[in-house]
XYZ file of N, CA and C in Angstrom:
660
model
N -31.386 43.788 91.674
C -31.610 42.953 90.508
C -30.838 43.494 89.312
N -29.959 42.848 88.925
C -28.802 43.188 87.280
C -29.910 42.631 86.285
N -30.892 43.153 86.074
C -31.506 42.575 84.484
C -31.250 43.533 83.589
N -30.458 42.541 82.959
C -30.213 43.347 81.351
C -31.105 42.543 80.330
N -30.899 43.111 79.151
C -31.515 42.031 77.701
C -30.667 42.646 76.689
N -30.872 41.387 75.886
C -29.419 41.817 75.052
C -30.415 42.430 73.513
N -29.249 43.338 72.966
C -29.670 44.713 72.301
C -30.625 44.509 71.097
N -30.658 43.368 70.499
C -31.599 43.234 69.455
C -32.600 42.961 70.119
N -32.661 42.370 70.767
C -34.473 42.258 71.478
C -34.862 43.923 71.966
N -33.755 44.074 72.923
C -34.597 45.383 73.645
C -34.715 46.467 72.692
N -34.385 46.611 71.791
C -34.854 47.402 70.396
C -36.047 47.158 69.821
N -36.258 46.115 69.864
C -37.793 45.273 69.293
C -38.958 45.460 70.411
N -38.788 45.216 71.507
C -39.401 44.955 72.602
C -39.742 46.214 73.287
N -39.030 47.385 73.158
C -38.680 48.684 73.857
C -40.366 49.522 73.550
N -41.049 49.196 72.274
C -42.176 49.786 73.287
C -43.115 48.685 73.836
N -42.800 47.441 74.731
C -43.554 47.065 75.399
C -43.114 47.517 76.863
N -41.727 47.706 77.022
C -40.864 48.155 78.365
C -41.564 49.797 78.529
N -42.169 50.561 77.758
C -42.758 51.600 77.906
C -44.471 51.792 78.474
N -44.808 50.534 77.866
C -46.448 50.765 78.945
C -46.197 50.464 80.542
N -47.492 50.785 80.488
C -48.029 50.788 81.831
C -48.131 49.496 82.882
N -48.452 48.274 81.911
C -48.393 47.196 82.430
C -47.012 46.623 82.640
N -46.080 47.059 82.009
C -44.830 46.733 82.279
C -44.280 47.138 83.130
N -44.479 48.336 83.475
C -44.233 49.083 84.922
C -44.751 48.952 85.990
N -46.340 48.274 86.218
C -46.399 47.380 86.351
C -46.057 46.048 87.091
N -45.819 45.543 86.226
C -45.186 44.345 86.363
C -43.875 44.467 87.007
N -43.279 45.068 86.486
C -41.532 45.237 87.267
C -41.401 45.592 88.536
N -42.678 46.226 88.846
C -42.858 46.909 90.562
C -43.250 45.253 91.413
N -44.081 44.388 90.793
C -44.294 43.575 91.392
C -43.227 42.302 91.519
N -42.526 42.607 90.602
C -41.223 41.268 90.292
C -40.218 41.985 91.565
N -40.023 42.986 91.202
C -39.013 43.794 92.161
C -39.319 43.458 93.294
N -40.741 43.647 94.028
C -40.918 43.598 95.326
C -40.774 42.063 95.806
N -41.303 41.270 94.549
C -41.187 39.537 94.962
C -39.701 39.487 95.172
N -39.019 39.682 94.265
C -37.623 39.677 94.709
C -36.520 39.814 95.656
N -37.558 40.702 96.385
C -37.156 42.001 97.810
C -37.331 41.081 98.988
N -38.464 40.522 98.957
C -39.119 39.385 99.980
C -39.672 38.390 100.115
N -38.446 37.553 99.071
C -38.728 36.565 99.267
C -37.927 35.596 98.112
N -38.205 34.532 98.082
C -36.882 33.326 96.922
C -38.015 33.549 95.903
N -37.601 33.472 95.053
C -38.048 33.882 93.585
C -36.791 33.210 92.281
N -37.609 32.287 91.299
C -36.848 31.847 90.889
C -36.432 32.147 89.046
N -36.141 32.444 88.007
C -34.515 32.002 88.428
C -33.865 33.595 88.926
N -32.715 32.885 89.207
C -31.379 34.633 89.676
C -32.144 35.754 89.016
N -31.997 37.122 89.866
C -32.689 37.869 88.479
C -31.663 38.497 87.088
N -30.534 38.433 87.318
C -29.696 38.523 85.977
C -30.375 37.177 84.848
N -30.443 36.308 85.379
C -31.161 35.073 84.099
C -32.659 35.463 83.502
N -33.213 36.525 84.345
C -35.095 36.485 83.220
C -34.763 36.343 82.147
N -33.766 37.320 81.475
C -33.813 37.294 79.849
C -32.756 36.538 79.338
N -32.818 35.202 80.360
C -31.363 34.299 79.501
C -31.944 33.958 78.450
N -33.161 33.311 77.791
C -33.139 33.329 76.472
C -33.251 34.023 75.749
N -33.682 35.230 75.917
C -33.133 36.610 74.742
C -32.227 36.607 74.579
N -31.044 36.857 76.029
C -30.042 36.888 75.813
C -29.368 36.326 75.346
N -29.317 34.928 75.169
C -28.395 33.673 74.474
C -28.670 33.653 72.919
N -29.744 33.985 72.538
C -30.262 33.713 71.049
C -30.770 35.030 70.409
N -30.220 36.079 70.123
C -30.606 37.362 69.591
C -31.795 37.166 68.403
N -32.065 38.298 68.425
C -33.313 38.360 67.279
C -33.471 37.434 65.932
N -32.021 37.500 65.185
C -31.951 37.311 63.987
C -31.179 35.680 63.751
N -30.953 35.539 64.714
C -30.143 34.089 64.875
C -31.544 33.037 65.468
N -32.532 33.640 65.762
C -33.534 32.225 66.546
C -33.922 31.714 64.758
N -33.900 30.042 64.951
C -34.401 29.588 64.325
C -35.871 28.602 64.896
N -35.920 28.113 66.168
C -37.016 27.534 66.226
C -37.212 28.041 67.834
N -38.838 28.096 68.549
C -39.152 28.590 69.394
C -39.965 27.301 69.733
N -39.483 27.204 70.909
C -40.394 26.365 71.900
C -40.587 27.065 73.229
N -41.883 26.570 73.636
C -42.968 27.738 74.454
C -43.364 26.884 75.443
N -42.724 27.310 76.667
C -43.179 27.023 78.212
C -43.679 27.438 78.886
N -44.016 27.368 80.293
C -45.400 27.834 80.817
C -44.846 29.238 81.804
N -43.993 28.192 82.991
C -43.703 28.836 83.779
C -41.826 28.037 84.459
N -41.539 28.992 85.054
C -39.817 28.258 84.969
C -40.157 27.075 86.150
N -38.988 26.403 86.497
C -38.871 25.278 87.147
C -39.110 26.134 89.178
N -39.380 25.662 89.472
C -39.948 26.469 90.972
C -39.140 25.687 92.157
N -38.624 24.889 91.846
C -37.099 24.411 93.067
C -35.950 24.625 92.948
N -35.412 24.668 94.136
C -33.682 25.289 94.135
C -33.281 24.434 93.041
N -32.174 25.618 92.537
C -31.140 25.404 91.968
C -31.714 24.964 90.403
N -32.859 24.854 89.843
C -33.170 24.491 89.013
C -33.243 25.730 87.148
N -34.179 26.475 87.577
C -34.611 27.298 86.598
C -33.310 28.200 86.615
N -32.958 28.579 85.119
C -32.063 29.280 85.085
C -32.338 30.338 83.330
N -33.876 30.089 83.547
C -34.237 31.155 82.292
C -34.388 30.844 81.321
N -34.101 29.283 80.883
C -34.648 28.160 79.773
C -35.751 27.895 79.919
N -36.497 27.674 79.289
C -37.285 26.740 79.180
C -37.441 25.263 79.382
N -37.606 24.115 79.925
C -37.608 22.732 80.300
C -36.120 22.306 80.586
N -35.448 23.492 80.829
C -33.653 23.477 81.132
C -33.618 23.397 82.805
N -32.254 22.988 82.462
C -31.829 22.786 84.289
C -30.406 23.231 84.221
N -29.696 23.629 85.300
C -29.077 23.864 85.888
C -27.626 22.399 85.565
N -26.370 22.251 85.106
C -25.442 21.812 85.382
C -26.053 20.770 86.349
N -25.945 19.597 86.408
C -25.422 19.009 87.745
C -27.089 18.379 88.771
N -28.171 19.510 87.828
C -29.238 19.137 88.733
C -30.202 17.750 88.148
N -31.053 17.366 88.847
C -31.645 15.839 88.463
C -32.319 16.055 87.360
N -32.914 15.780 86.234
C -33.933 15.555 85.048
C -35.230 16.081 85.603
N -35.813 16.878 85.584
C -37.507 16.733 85.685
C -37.534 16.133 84.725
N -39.372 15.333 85.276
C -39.760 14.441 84.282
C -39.998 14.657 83.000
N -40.215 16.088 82.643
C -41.154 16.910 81.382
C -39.526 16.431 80.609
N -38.353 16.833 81.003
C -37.404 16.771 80.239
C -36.663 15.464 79.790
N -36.466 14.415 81.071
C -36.684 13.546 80.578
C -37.331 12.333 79.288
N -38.626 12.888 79.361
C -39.177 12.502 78.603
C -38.653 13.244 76.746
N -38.280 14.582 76.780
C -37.838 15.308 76.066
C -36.591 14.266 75.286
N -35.910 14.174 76.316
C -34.754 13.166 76.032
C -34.977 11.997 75.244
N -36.081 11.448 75.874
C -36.324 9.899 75.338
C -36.968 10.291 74.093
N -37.568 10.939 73.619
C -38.423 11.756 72.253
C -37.068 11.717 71.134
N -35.604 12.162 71.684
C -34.993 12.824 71.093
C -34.190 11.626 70.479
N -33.718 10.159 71.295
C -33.226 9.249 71.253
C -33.941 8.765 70.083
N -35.399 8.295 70.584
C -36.316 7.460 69.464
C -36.093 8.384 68.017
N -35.896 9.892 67.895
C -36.840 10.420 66.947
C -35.195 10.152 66.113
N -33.769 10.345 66.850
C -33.127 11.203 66.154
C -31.501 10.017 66.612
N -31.554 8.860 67.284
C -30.809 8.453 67.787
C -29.686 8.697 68.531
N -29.825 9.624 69.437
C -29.265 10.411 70.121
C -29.168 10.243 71.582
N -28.300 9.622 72.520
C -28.157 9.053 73.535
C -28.835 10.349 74.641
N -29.197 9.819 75.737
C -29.737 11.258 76.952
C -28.244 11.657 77.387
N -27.895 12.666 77.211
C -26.969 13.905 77.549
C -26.870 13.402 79.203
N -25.667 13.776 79.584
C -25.202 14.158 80.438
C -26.217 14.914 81.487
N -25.791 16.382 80.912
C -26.700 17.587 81.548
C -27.975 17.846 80.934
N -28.672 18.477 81.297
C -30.251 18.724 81.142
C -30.475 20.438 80.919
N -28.726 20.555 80.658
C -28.495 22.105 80.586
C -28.512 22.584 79.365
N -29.874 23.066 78.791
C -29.988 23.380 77.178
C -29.654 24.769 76.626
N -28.814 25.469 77.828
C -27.971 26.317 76.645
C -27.209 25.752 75.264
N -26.943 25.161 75.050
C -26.249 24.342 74.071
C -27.576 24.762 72.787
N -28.608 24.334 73.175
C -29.700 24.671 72.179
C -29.561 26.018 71.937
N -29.924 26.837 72.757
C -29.984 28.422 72.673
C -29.116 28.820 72.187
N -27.750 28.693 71.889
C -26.583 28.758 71.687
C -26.930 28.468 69.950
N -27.375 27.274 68.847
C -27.513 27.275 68.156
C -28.911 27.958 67.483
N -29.292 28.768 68.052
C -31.001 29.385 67.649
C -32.362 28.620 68.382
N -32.319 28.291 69.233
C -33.087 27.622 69.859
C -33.976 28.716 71.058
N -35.068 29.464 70.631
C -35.209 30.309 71.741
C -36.340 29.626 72.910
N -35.392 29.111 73.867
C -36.446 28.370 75.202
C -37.245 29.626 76.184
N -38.360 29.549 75.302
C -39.254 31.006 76.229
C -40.275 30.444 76.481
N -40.146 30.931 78.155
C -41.633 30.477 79.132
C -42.864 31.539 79.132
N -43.755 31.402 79.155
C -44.184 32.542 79.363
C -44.824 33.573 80.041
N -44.542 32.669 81.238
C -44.035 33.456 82.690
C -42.845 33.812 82.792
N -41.890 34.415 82.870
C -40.150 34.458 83.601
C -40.113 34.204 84.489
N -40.392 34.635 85.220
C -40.483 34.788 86.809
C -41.218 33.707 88.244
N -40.733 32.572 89.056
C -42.053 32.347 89.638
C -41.290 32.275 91.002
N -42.343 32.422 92.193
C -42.420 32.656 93.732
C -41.471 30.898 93.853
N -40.703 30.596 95.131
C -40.367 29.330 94.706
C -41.448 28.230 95.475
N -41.085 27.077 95.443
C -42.139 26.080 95.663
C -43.705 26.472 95.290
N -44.249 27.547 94.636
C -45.812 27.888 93.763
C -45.275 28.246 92.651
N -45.966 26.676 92.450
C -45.901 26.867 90.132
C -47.108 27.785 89.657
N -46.850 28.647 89.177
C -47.774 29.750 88.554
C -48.324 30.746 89.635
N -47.507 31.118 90.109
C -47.376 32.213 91.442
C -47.444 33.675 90.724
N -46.470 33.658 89.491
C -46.189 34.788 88.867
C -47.398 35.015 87.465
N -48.346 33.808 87.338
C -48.812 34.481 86.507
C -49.829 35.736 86.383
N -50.080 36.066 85.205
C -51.586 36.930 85.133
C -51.128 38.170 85.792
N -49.612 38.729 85.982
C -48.968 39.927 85.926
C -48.521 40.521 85.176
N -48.821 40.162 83.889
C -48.388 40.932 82.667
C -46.942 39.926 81.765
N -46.257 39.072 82.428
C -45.315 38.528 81.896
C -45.971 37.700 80.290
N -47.232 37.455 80.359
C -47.730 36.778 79.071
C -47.775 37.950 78.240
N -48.445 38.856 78.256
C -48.786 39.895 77.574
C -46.901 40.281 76.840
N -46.304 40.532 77.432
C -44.818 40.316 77.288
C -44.486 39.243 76.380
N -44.592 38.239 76.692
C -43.788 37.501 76.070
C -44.951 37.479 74.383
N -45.981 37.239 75.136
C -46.928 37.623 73.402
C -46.365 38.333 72.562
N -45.695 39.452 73.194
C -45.436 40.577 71.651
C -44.047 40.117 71.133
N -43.358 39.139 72.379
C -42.260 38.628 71.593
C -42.399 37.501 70.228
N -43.124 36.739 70.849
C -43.403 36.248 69.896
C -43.964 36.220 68.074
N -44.870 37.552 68.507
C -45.765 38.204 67.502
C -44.453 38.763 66.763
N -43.177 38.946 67.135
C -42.277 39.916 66.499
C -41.742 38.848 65.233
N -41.191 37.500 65.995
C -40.689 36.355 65.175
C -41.730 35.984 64.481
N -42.751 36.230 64.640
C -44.252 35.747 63.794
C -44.593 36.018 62.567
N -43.952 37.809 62.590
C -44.504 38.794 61.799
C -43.300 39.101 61.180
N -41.807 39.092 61.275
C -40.731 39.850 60.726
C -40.056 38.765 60.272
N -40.122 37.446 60.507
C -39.207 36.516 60.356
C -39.829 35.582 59.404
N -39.123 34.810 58.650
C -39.751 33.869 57.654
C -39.418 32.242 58.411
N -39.903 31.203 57.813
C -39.660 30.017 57.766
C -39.184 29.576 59.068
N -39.506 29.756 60.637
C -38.917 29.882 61.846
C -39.970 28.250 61.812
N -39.604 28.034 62.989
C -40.239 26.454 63.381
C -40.348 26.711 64.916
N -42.272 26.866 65.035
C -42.457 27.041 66.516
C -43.247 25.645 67.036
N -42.479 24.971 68.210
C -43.023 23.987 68.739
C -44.261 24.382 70.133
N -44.939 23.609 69.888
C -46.085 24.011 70.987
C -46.649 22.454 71.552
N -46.028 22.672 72.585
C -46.336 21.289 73.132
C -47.669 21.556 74.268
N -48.969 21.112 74.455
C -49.737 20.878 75.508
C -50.678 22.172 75.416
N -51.548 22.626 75.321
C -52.315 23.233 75.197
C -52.727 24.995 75.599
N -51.632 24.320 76.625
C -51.623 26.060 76.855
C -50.419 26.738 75.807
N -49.375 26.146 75.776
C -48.910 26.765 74.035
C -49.247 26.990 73.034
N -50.145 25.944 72.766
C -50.816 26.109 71.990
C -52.112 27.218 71.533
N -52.358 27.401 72.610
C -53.086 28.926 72.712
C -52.105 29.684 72.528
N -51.614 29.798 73.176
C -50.424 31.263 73.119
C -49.473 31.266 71.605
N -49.578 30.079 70.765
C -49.465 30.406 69.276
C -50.145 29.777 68.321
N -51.829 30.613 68.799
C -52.269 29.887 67.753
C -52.806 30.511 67.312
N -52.289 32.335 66.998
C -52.153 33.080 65.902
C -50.976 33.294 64.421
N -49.966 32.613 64.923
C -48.907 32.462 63.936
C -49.094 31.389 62.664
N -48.652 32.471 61.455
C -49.302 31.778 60.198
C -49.009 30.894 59.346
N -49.129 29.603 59.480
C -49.009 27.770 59.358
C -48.299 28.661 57.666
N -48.857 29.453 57.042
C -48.148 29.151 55.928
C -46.642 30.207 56.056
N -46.302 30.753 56.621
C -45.082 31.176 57.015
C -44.252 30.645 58.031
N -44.231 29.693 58.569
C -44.015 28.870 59.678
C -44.463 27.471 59.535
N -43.257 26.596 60.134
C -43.835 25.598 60.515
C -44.013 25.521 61.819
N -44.884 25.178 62.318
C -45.570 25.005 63.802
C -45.982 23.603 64.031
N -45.532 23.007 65.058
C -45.356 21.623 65.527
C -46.205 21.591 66.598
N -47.363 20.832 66.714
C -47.848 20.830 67.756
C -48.011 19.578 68.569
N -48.004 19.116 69.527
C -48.764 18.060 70.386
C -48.954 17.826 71.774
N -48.854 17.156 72.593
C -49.374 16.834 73.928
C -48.237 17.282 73.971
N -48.375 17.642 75.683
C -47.052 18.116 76.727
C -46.187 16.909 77.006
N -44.758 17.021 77.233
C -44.063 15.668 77.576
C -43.814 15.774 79.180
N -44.972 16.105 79.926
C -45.326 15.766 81.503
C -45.530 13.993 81.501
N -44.986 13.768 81.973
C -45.660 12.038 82.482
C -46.984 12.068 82.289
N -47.886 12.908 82.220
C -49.569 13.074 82.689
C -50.072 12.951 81.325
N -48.940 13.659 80.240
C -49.741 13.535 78.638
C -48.825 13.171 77.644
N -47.901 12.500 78.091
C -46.682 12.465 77.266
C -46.948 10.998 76.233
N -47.639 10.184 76.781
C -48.176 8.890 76.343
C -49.416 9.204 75.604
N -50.024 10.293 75.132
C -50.972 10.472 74.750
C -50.870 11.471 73.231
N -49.340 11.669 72.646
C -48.989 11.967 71.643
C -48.034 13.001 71.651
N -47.413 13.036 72.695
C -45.742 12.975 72.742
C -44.769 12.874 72.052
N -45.023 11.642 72.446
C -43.715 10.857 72.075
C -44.210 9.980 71.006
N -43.616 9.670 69.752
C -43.480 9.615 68.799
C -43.989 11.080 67.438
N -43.962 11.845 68.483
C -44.042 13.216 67.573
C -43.256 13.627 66.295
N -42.082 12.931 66.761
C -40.985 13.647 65.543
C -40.724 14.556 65.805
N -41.101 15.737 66.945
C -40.884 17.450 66.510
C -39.263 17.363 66.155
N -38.163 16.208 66.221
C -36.963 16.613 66.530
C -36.635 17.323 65.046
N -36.513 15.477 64.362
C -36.754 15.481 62.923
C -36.875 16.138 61.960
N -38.025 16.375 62.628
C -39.241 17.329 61.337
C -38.885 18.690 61.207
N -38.594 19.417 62.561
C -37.381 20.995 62.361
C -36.391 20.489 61.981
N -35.376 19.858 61.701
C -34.433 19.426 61.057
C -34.555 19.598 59.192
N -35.470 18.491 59.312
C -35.966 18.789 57.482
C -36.216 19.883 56.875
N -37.225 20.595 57.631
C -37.525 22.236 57.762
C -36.466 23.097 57.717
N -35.431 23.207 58.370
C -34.046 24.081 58.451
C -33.483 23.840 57.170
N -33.378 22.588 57.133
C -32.248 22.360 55.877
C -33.079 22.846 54.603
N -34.684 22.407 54.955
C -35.028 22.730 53.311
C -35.133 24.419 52.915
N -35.133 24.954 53.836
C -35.111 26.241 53.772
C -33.235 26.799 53.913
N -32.625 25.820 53.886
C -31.211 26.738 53.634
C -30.233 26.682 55.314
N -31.175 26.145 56.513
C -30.414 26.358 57.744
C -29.524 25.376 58.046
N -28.783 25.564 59.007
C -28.232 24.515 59.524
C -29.173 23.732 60.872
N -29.109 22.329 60.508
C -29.866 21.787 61.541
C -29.201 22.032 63.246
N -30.101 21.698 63.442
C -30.213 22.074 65.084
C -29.422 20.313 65.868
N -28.108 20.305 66.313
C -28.142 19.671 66.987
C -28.355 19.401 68.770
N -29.361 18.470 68.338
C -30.263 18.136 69.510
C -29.656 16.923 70.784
């Protein structure tokens, strides 16, 4: 396994790579890795650290667990792979983005392009067994990604964290509404996406947010 993370995080992060649970955890990723398909590549766990360094994320959106079929997960969040079909969650993402922001559905479903402009797509699992969605959780990867978060929470000003569906919403719903804007609503699964989704605005509304604070908007 080549896992690297790129240097402003692992500076930030470096004493969570020092407990116990992290060690941990890496014994058990390692061995999933050893025997058996495990998804994404393991050079990609920290593709969104890696793509969006510390000081460049401007907005965080928070996923569960990566995509669990070939060729799909590649360390984004609700991202795909070049070339591969839409899951529905993203799809729907798409159609959110059209209504909110008039913006035709893309080609690819490949959201480095986001990450690339400050967009940090973090799941908060990395890691999952393939064909079992949430195989990898409750090994320490939350506890992980928690303190990442807590870092942009606590050191960073005016960031814009989206939390779609409820379990994100737990997982930031210590970050402080008056230092942040935080976007919340239903998941864009087919299952809750009709239930306040879509017509959310989240596109928009970080848009207004960036600019009024001095950023450049995020094209979506």
């Amino acid at each position: 396994m080549d896992v690297q993370i790129e240097d402003s995080w692992k500076r930030r992060l470096q004493p969570e790579f020092d407990k116990a649970y992290f060690k941990t955890l890496t014994d058990f990723v390692r061995e999933e890795y050893r025997t058996g398909t495990v998804y994404p590549p393991g050079k990609l766990i920290f593709n969104a650290f890696n793509l969006c360094p510390f000081d460049r994320v401007k907005v965080v959106i928070i996923g569960q667990d990566p995509y669990h079929g070939p060729g799909q997960a590649h360390g984004l969040c609700f991202s795909v792979n070049d070339g591969v079909a839409f899951p529905p969650s993203l799809q729907n993402i798409f159609k959110e983005i059209k209504a909110d922001m008039g913006t035709e559905m893309p080609a690819s479903g490949n959201l480095t392009r986001w990450a690339r402009q400050g967009v940090l797509l973090l799941n908060a699992t990395l890691t999952v067994r393939a064909h079992q969605a949430g195989s990898h959780q409750g090994h320490g990867w939350e506890t992980f990604t928690d303190a990442a978060i807590r870092l942009l929470a606590e050191e960073r000003e005016h960031l814009v964290f989206i939390l779609w569906g409820t379990y994100a919403q737990r997982k930031g719903a210590f970050i402080d509404r008056n230092r942040h804007l935080v976007l919340a609503s239903a998941h864009p699964s087919p299952l809750s996406a009709y239930n306040g989704f879509f017509g959310n605005r989240h596109f928009s509304r970080t848009n207004e947010y960036l600019t009024a604070h001095g950023e450049t908007p995020i094209q979506w």
